[in-house]
Amino acid sequence: MCKLHKQVFFYIFFMYFIGHYVFFLHLGGYSEWKNSGATSGLLCVGDHTIEFRDISGWTKPGNQTVSLEKDQTATVSGTYTQQNGSVKVTISPSAAVSAGAQWRVDSGSWHNSGYTQSDIVVGTHTVAFRSISGWTAPGSKSVTIENGQTTSTSGTYTQQTGSLTVTIDPSAARSAGAQWRVVDGDTWHNSGDTQSGLAVGDHTVEYKAISGWATPGNQIVTIENNQNTNTTGIYTKETGSLKVTIEPSEALAAGAQWRVDGGSWHSSGDTESGLAVGNHTVDYKVLSGWTEPEGMMVIVNEGETTLVNATYSDASQPITTGALKVTISPPEAISAGAQWRVDDGSWHSSGDTQSGVAEGSHTLEFKDIASWSKPGNQQVTITSGETETISAAYTQKTGALQVMLSPSEVVSVGAQWRVDGGVWHDSGDMETNLSIGNHIMECNDVSGWITPTDQEITITEDQTTTITETYEKDETVEPEGGNESGDSGDDGGGGGCFVSSMIWSF
């Protein structure tokens, strides 16, 4: 029979304290599990095996052999290690990530997409997603963390959208081709159309320029989630006036008159106002004994009075006049308002023929228009009964633009620039033959860098405008993996490591 007068002291150390866990140990040769701190007696001298009980979420200490001697006390300690794992969460789409989408575990710190949070206690945890303006966040997800493993999950944000309906007035503008679109959109819409799928927030509505009408200014509209926004754009008719002077006085006494576009007859010196901007046809009343001037096309400009001089010829007199026809190029100059006139008379459009020009030498002059160099004055000789034909070309005024991009690191990974949505250029390239005036210069997006804002650049005639655009490193881009803000991964359940001990005595 062994002597049973020994004491054994046992200590069990715990890395973390979980209040509802109770730990036991088993002494070799006995079937009874003991709590930490309990005292066990009636043990024989000699070797005994200390075994620790398995508990969920913790790695138990290995078995230990203790030697008991007569009248001695043996002390044993065992340390449980809490089991941990990791979780990695990927968020989509990238636009939501750029808008600030993040995730977190159990009300902890927020993390960016692709980040891996470590040192999470094994078991079930909740992944929640941050609310961001303009997006509907995914619902929370339960994830199971396993010891030494990385659990991966994902969350998809849904962009909030609404729709927009635009009405255009008046109906005459709609008939003339008035349309609208959302800035940066590529499709023009008719009045009453509804564009759906617009991201919530502010958008700019622009209106198409149409001949003879003043375009409404751009409008800012606010799109709300699952709502339709309505707005109206009103075009205003652009008008000008026309005044025609007729010679000679004898023709006036005989009843000479003029009219526009087949309308009412007017006397010499009358002014017809309220004419739509653009081209109109002037013709003259037929009189017995007189040869009326040829009908002509005139251009009416907004807020201006176009002046025209016309001369009737005595049909009984021999013809002593001829005509002049002038063609102007290129078409872009014509669209910009290029015209011609003879001897400080009325302005004419390209292709017009001015009749009743006295035979002999006359001065042909061309109108000044913005951004174009006009042809020089010309001396033309008119022959009685014939039409002299002249061609003249305007030259567009141009300049150049050179853009330098920095720093060199972003240039080496593909930074480029372009003008007015044209061809992309490398840093230091020069684009020539740009029309004088304002242009928009933009830089392309490069991953990991903040793109400079678009710039409005003014091009000067025969000058090279040089600018420098600087990209900045995007510090908000977080590398995959790693830790954020010193996050320890401790998700609660106790403050730090402490020791719990117990003694068994006999």
mmCIF file of N, CA and C in Angstrom, residues 160-250:
data_model
loop_
_atom_site.group_PDB
_atom_site.id
_atom_site.type_symbol
_atom_site.label_atom_id
_atom_site.label_comp_id
_atom_site.label_asym_id
_atom_site.label_seq_id
_atom_site.Cartn_x
_atom_site.Cartn_y
_atom_site.Cartn_z
ATOM 1 N N GLN A 160 -26.810 53.672 -55.956
ATOM 2 C CA GLN A 160 -28.172 54.199 -55.925
ATOM 3 C C GLN A 160 -28.392 55.082 -57.151
ATOM 4 N N THR A 161 -29.518 54.900 -57.806
ATOM 5 C CA THR A 161 -29.798 55.629 -59.045
ATOM 6 C C THR A 161 -31.209 56.193 -59.049
ATOM 7 N N GLY A 162 -31.395 57.155 -59.923
ATOM 8 C CA GLY A 162 -32.709 57.741 -60.183
ATOM 9 C C GLY A 162 -32.806 58.074 -61.650
ATOM 10 N N SER A 163 -33.797 58.861 -62.021
ATOM 11 C CA SER A 163 -34.005 59.195 -63.439
ATOM 12 C C SER A 163 -34.268 60.687 -63.601
ATOM 13 N N LEU A 164 -34.206 61.140 -64.850
ATOM 14 C CA LEU A 164 -34.354 62.558 -65.162
ATOM 15 C C LEU A 164 -35.200 62.726 -66.416
ATOM 16 N N THR A 165 -36.197 63.607 -66.332
ATOM 17 C CA THR A 165 -37.027 63.967 -67.487
ATOM 18 C C THR A 165 -36.879 65.451 -67.745
ATOM 19 N N VAL A 166 -36.584 65.819 -68.995
ATOM 20 C CA VAL A 166 -36.386 67.230 -69.360
ATOM 21 C C VAL A 166 -37.396 67.627 -70.440
ATOM 22 N N THR A 167 -38.076 68.736 -70.195
ATOM 23 C CA THR A 167 -39.017 69.297 -71.169
ATOM 24 C C THR A 167 -38.401 70.544 -71.793
ATOM 25 N N ILE A 168 -38.483 70.653 -73.117
ATOM 26 C CA ILE A 168 -37.929 71.798 -73.847
ATOM 27 C C ILE A 168 -39.068 72.618 -74.430
ATOM 28 N N ASP A 169 -39.014 73.922 -74.245
ATOM 29 C CA ASP A 169 -39.967 74.877 -74.827
ATOM 30 C C ASP A 169 -39.203 75.961 -75.559
ATOM 31 N N PRO A 170 -39.845 76.654 -76.542
ATOM 32 C CA PRO A 170 -41.169 76.383 -77.099
ATOM 33 C C PRO A 170 -41.127 75.264 -78.134
ATOM 34 N N SER A 171 -42.290 74.935 -78.681
ATOM 35 C CA SER A 171 -42.368 73.841 -79.653
ATOM 36 C C SER A 171 -41.567 74.154 -80.909
ATOM 37 N N ALA A 172 -41.483 75.464 -81.275
ATOM 38 C CA ALA A 172 -40.717 75.830 -82.475
ATOM 39 C C ALA A 172 -39.248 75.466 -82.309
ATOM 40 N N ALA A 173 -38.724 75.596 -81.090
ATOM 41 C CA ALA A 173 -37.333 75.212 -80.840
ATOM 42 C C ALA A 173 -37.184 73.701 -80.964
ATOM 43 N N ARG A 174 -38.168 72.960 -80.465
ATOM 44 C CA ARG A 174 -38.113 71.503 -80.601
ATOM 45 C C ARG A 174 -38.113 71.104 -82.068
ATOM 46 N N SER A 175 -38.937 71.794 -82.868
ATOM 47 C CA SER A 175 -38.991 71.497 -84.304
ATOM 48 C C SER A 175 -37.682 71.834 -84.995
ATOM 49 N N ALA A 176 -36.950 72.804 -84.433
ATOM 50 C CA ALA A 176 -35.675 73.227 -85.029
ATOM 51 C C ALA A 176 -34.516 72.327 -84.608
ATOM 52 N N GLY A 177 -34.810 71.321 -83.754
ATOM 53 C CA GLY A 177 -33.769 70.364 -83.382
ATOM 54 C C GLY A 177 -33.236 70.494 -81.968
ATOM 55 N N ALA A 178 -33.929 71.252 -81.105
ATOM 56 C CA ALA A 178 -33.458 71.414 -79.730
ATOM 57 C C ALA A 178 -33.454 70.069 -79.002
ATOM 58 N N GLN A 179 -32.364 69.783 -78.287
ATOM 59 C CA GLN A 179 -32.237 68.556 -77.510
ATOM 60 C C GLN A 179 -31.456 68.840 -76.226
ATOM 61 N N TRP A 180 -31.381 67.827 -75.370
ATOM 62 C CA TRP A 180 -30.665 67.953 -74.094
ATOM 63 C C TRP A 180 -29.874 66.681 -73.816
ATOM 64 N N ARG A 181 -28.915 66.801 -72.904
ATOM 65 C CA ARG A 181 -28.175 65.643 -72.434
ATOM 66 C C ARG A 181 -27.530 65.966 -71.091
ATOM 67 N N VAL A 182 -27.153 64.919 -70.388
ATOM 68 C CA VAL A 182 -26.399 65.085 -69.145
ATOM 69 C C VAL A 182 -24.928 65.234 -69.508
ATOM 70 N N VAL A 183 -24.286 66.262 -68.964
ATOM 71 C CA VAL A 183 -22.882 66.515 -69.279
ATOM 72 C C VAL A 183 -22.070 65.248 -69.026
ATOM 73 N N ASP A 184 -21.137 64.978 -69.926
ATOM 74 C CA ASP A 184 -20.307 63.771 -69.943
ATOM 75 C C ASP A 184 -21.064 62.579 -70.518
ATOM 76 N N GLY A 185 -22.337 62.781 -70.836
ATOM 77 C CA GLY A 185 -23.074 61.727 -71.527
ATOM 78 C C GLY A 185 -22.786 61.787 -73.017
ATOM 79 N N ASP A 186 -23.131 60.739 -73.733
ATOM 80 C CA ASP A 186 -22.818 60.720 -75.161
ATOM 81 C C ASP A 186 -24.064 60.711 -76.029
ATOM 82 N N THR A 187 -25.241 60.844 -75.410
ATOM 83 C CA THR A 187 -26.477 60.744 -76.180
ATOM 84 C C THR A 187 -27.338 61.980 -75.958
ATOM 85 N N TRP A 188 -27.756 62.591 -77.050
ATOM 86 C CA TRP A 188 -28.698 63.711 -76.985
ATOM 87 C C TRP A 188 -30.113 63.145 -76.903
ATOM 88 N N HIS A 189 -30.969 63.821 -76.125
ATOM 89 C CA HIS A 189 -32.343 63.365 -75.929
ATOM 90 C C HIS A 189 -33.321 64.440 -76.396
ATOM 91 N N ASN A 190 -34.491 63.999 -76.849
ATOM 92 C CA ASN A 190 -35.557 64.919 -77.230
ATOM 93 C C ASN A 190 -36.328 65.381 -76.006
ATOM 94 N N SER A 191 -37.093 66.445 -76.185
ATOM 95 C CA SER A 191 -37.939 66.939 -75.101
ATOM 96 C C SER A 191 -38.895 65.838 -74.638
ATOM 97 N N GLY A 192 -39.014 65.694 -73.318
ATOM 98 C CA GLY A 192 -39.919 64.695 -72.762
ATOM 99 C C GLY A 192 -39.290 63.344 -72.533
ATOM 100 N N ASP A 193 -38.084 63.117 -73.072
ATOM 101 C CA ASP A 193 -37.406 61.838 -72.834
ATOM 102 C C ASP A 193 -36.993 61.733 -71.363
ATOM 103 N N THR A 194 -36.914 60.480 -70.893
ATOM 104 C CA THR A 194 -36.462 60.209 -69.529
ATOM 105 C C THR A 194 -35.191 59.374 -69.584
ATOM 106 N N GLN A 195 -34.154 59.860 -68.930
ATOM 107 C CA GLN A 195 -32.909 59.100 -68.824
ATOM 108 C C GLN A 195 -32.850 58.463 -67.444
ATOM 109 N N SER A 196 -32.760 57.146 -67.418
ATOM 110 C CA SER A 196 -32.724 56.416 -66.156
ATOM 111 C C SER A 196 -31.303 55.961 -65.841
ATOM 112 N N GLY A 197 -31.144 55.364 -64.655
ATOM 113 C CA GLY A 197 -29.841 54.826 -64.264
ATOM 114 C C GLY A 197 -28.808 55.869 -63.924
ATOM 115 N N LEU A 198 -29.240 57.095 -63.564
ATOM 116 C CA LEU A 198 -28.286 58.141 -63.173
ATOM 117 C C LEU A 198 -27.925 57.985 -61.695
ATOM 118 N N ALA A 199 -26.650 58.076 -61.394
ATOM 119 C CA ALA A 199 -26.198 57.972 -60.014
ATOM 120 C C ALA A 199 -26.789 59.117 -59.193
ATOM 121 N N VAL A 200 -27.157 58.822 -57.942
ATOM 122 C CA VAL A 200 -27.703 59.875 -57.094
ATOM 123 C C VAL A 200 -26.649 60.955 -56.887
ATOM 124 N N GLY A 201 -27.137 62.188 -56.696
ATOM 125 C CA GLY A 201 -26.243 63.326 -56.547
ATOM 126 C C GLY A 201 -26.507 64.365 -57.610
ATOM 127 N N ASP A 202 -25.606 65.320 -57.726
ATOM 128 C CA ASP A 202 -25.778 66.421 -58.671
ATOM 129 C C ASP A 202 -25.252 66.061 -60.057
ATOM 130 N N HIS A 203 -26.003 66.471 -61.084
ATOM 131 C CA HIS A 203 -25.606 66.312 -62.471
ATOM 132 C C HIS A 203 -25.886 67.623 -63.206
ATOM 133 N N THR A 204 -25.147 67.837 -64.298
ATOM 134 C CA THR A 204 -25.329 69.048 -65.108
ATOM 135 C C THR A 204 -26.039 68.700 -66.408
ATOM 136 N N VAL A 205 -27.128 69.437 -66.691
ATOM 137 C CA VAL A 205 -27.870 69.265 -67.941
ATOM 138 C C VAL A 205 -27.451 70.374 -68.902
ATOM 139 N N GLU A 206 -27.096 69.989 -70.124
ATOM 140 C CA GLU A 206 -26.762 70.975 -71.142
ATOM 141 C C GLU A 206 -27.694 70.820 -72.332
ATOM 142 N N TYR A 207 -27.799 71.901 -73.112
ATOM 143 C CA TYR A 207 -28.726 71.933 -74.235
ATOM 144 C C TYR A 207 -27.969 72.155 -75.541
ATOM 145 N N LYS A 208 -28.473 71.523 -76.587
ATOM 146 C CA LYS A 208 -27.802 71.600 -77.894
ATOM 147 C C LYS A 208 -27.990 72.991 -78.519
ATOM 148 N N ALA A 209 -26.901 73.512 -79.094
ATOM 149 C CA ALA A 209 -26.985 74.783 -79.814
ATOM 150 C C ALA A 209 -27.659 74.556 -81.164
ATOM 151 N N ILE A 210 -28.660 75.361 -81.458
ATOM 152 C CA ILE A 210 -29.334 75.277 -82.765
ATOM 153 C C ILE A 210 -29.372 76.664 -83.382
ATOM 154 N N SER A 211 -29.282 76.700 -84.686
ATOM 155 C CA SER A 211 -29.228 77.967 -85.417
ATOM 156 C C SER A 211 -30.486 78.794 -85.177
ATOM 157 N N GLY A 212 -30.260 80.069 -84.846
ATOM 158 C CA GLY A 212 -31.371 80.993 -84.705
ATOM 159 C C GLY A 212 -31.989 81.031 -83.326
ATOM 160 N N TRP A 213 -31.454 80.261 -82.379
ATOM 161 C CA TRP A 213 -32.037 80.216 -81.043
ATOM 162 C C TRP A 213 -30.940 80.391 -79.992
ATOM 163 N N ALA A 214 -31.293 81.124 -78.923
ATOM 164 C CA ALA A 214 -30.392 81.257 -77.787
ATOM 165 C C ALA A 214 -30.570 80.028 -76.889
ATOM 166 N N THR A 215 -29.472 79.327 -76.646
ATOM 167 C CA THR A 215 -29.512 78.081 -75.877
ATOM 168 C C THR A 215 -29.663 78.365 -74.388
ATOM 169 N N PRO A 216 -30.520 77.611 -73.687
ATOM 170 C CA PRO A 216 -30.602 77.786 -72.225
ATOM 171 C C PRO A 216 -29.253 77.482 -71.579
ATOM 172 N N GLY A 217 -28.985 78.135 -70.457
ATOM 173 C CA GLY A 217 -27.755 77.851 -69.732
ATOM 174 C C GLY A 217 -27.793 76.470 -69.107
ATOM 175 N N ASN A 218 -26.612 75.939 -68.790
ATOM 176 C CA ASN A 218 -26.544 74.637 -68.122
ATOM 177 C C ASN A 218 -27.287 74.686 -66.784
ATOM 178 N N GLN A 219 -27.882 73.552 -66.429
ATOM 179 C CA GLN A 219 -28.642 73.459 -65.190
ATOM 180 C C GLN A 219 -28.079 72.355 -64.305
ATOM 181 N N ILE A 220 -28.045 72.604 -62.986
ATOM 182 C CA ILE A 220 -27.654 71.578 -62.014
ATOM 183 C C ILE A 220 -28.926 70.924 -61.482
ATOM 184 N N VAL A 221 -29.016 69.615 -61.622
ATOM 185 C CA VAL A 221 -30.166 68.871 -61.110
ATOM 186 C C VAL A 221 -29.662 67.848 -60.090
ATOM 187 N N THR A 222 -30.485 67.572 -59.082
ATOM 188 C CA THR A 222 -30.129 66.612 -58.044
ATOM 189 C C THR A 222 -30.956 65.344 -58.211
ATOM 190 N N ILE A 223 -30.273 64.231 -58.401
ATOM 191 C CA ILE A 223 -30.931 62.941 -58.571
ATOM 192 C C ILE A 223 -31.027 62.244 -57.218
ATOM 193 N N GLU A 224 -32.222 61.737 -56.896
ATOM 194 C CA GLU A 224 -32.448 61.024 -55.645
ATOM 195 C C GLU A 224 -32.745 59.560 -55.932
ATOM 196 N N ASN A 225 -32.451 58.710 -54.954
ATOM 197 C CA ASN A 225 -32.588 57.265 -55.123
ATOM 198 C C ASN A 225 -34.027 56.870 -55.444
ATOM 199 N N ASN A 226 -34.190 56.155 -56.567
ATOM 200 C CA ASN A 226 -35.485 55.628 -57.007
ATOM 201 C C ASN A 226 -36.521 56.717 -57.259
ATOM 202 N N GLN A 227 -36.065 57.952 -57.524
ATOM 203 C CA GLN A 227 -36.975 59.060 -57.803
ATOM 204 C C GLN A 227 -36.713 59.607 -59.202
ATOM 205 N N ASN A 228 -37.764 60.221 -59.808
ATOM 206 C CA ASN A 228 -37.616 60.887 -61.099
ATOM 207 C C ASN A 228 -37.584 62.394 -60.885
ATOM 208 N N THR A 229 -36.553 63.043 -61.400
ATOM 209 C CA THR A 229 -36.406 64.492 -61.301
ATOM 210 C C THR A 229 -36.843 65.130 -62.615
ATOM 211 N N ASN A 230 -37.595 66.231 -62.543
ATOM 212 C CA ASN A 230 -38.067 66.943 -63.730
ATOM 213 C C ASN A 230 -37.455 68.330 -63.792
ATOM 214 N N THR A 231 -37.114 68.767 -64.991
ATOM 215 C CA THR A 231 -36.653 70.137 -65.194
ATOM 216 C C THR A 231 -37.057 70.589 -66.594
ATOM 217 N N THR A 232 -36.970 71.900 -66.835
ATOM 218 C CA THR A 232 -37.396 72.479 -68.107
ATOM 219 C C THR A 232 -36.323 73.422 -68.624
ATOM 220 N N GLY A 233 -36.080 73.361 -69.933
ATOM 221 C CA GLY A 233 -35.164 74.291 -70.591
ATOM 222 C C GLY A 233 -35.910 75.102 -71.637
ATOM 223 N N ILE A 234 -35.754 76.422 -71.600
ATOM 224 C CA ILE A 234 -36.498 77.303 -72.516
ATOM 225 C C ILE A 234 -35.527 77.996 -73.464
ATOM 226 N N TYR A 235 -35.682 77.721 -74.742
ATOM 227 C CA TYR A 235 -34.911 78.396 -75.779
ATOM 228 C C TYR A 235 -35.566 79.753 -76.099
ATOM 229 N N THR A 236 -34.743 80.720 -76.492
ATOM 230 C CA THR A 236 -35.236 82.042 -76.883
ATOM 231 C C THR A 236 -34.829 82.321 -78.326
ATOM 232 N N LYS A 237 -35.801 82.772 -79.106
ATOM 233 C CA LYS A 237 -35.531 83.047 -80.516
ATOM 234 C C LYS A 237 -34.541 84.201 -80.658
ATOM 235 N N GLU A 238 -33.496 83.990 -81.449
ATOM 236 C CA GLU A 238 -32.525 85.043 -81.740
ATOM 237 C C GLU A 238 -33.017 85.810 -82.964
ATOM 238 N N THR A 239 -33.063 87.130 -82.855
ATOM 239 C CA THR A 239 -33.574 87.944 -83.962
ATOM 240 C C THR A 239 -32.659 89.129 -84.251
ATOM 241 N N GLY A 240 -32.838 89.670 -85.428
ATOM 242 C CA GLY A 240 -32.158 90.882 -85.862
ATOM 243 C C GLY A 240 -33.067 91.645 -86.806
ATOM 244 N N SER A 241 -32.506 92.653 -87.481
ATOM 245 C CA SER A 241 -33.312 93.522 -88.366
ATOM 246 C C SER A 241 -32.646 93.661 -89.726
ATOM 247 N N LEU A 242 -33.437 94.135 -90.690
ATOM 248 C CA LEU A 242 -32.938 94.369 -92.050
ATOM 249 C C LEU A 242 -33.467 95.703 -92.559
ATOM 250 N N LYS A 243 -32.535 96.532 -93.081
ATOM 251 C CA LYS A 243 -32.906 97.816 -93.674
ATOM 252 C C LYS A 243 -32.376 97.869 -95.100
ATOM 253 N N VAL A 244 -33.265 98.212 -96.070
ATOM 254 C CA VAL A 244 -32.888 98.240 -97.487
ATOM 255 C C VAL A 244 -33.115 99.657 -98.042
ATOM 256 N N THR A 245 -32.077 100.169 -98.686
ATOM 257 C CA THR A 245 -32.158 101.485 -99.345
ATOM 258 C C THR A 245 -32.116 101.273 -100.849
ATOM 259 N N ILE A 246 -33.113 101.899 -101.558
ATOM 260 C CA ILE A 246 -33.242 101.705 -103.011
ATOM 261 C C ILE A 246 -32.911 103.008 -103.738
ATOM 262 N N GLU A 247 -32.230 102.895 -104.868
ATOM 263 C CA GLU A 247 -31.920 104.015 -105.761
ATOM 264 C C GLU A 247 -32.315 103.612 -107.181
ATOM 265 N N PRO A 248 -32.467 104.581 -108.086
ATOM 266 C CA PRO A 248 -32.473 106.042 -107.900
ATOM 267 C C PRO A 248 -33.853 106.536 -107.471
ATOM 268 N N SER A 249 -33.963 107.822 -107.234
ATOM 269 C CA SER A 249 -35.232 108.400 -106.776
ATOM 270 C C SER A 249 -36.337 108.219 -107.794
ATOM 271 N N GLU A 250 -35.954 108.189 -109.102
ATOM 272 C CA GLU A 250 -36.977 108.014 -110.136
ATOM 273 C C GLU A 250 -37.646 106.649 -110.006
#
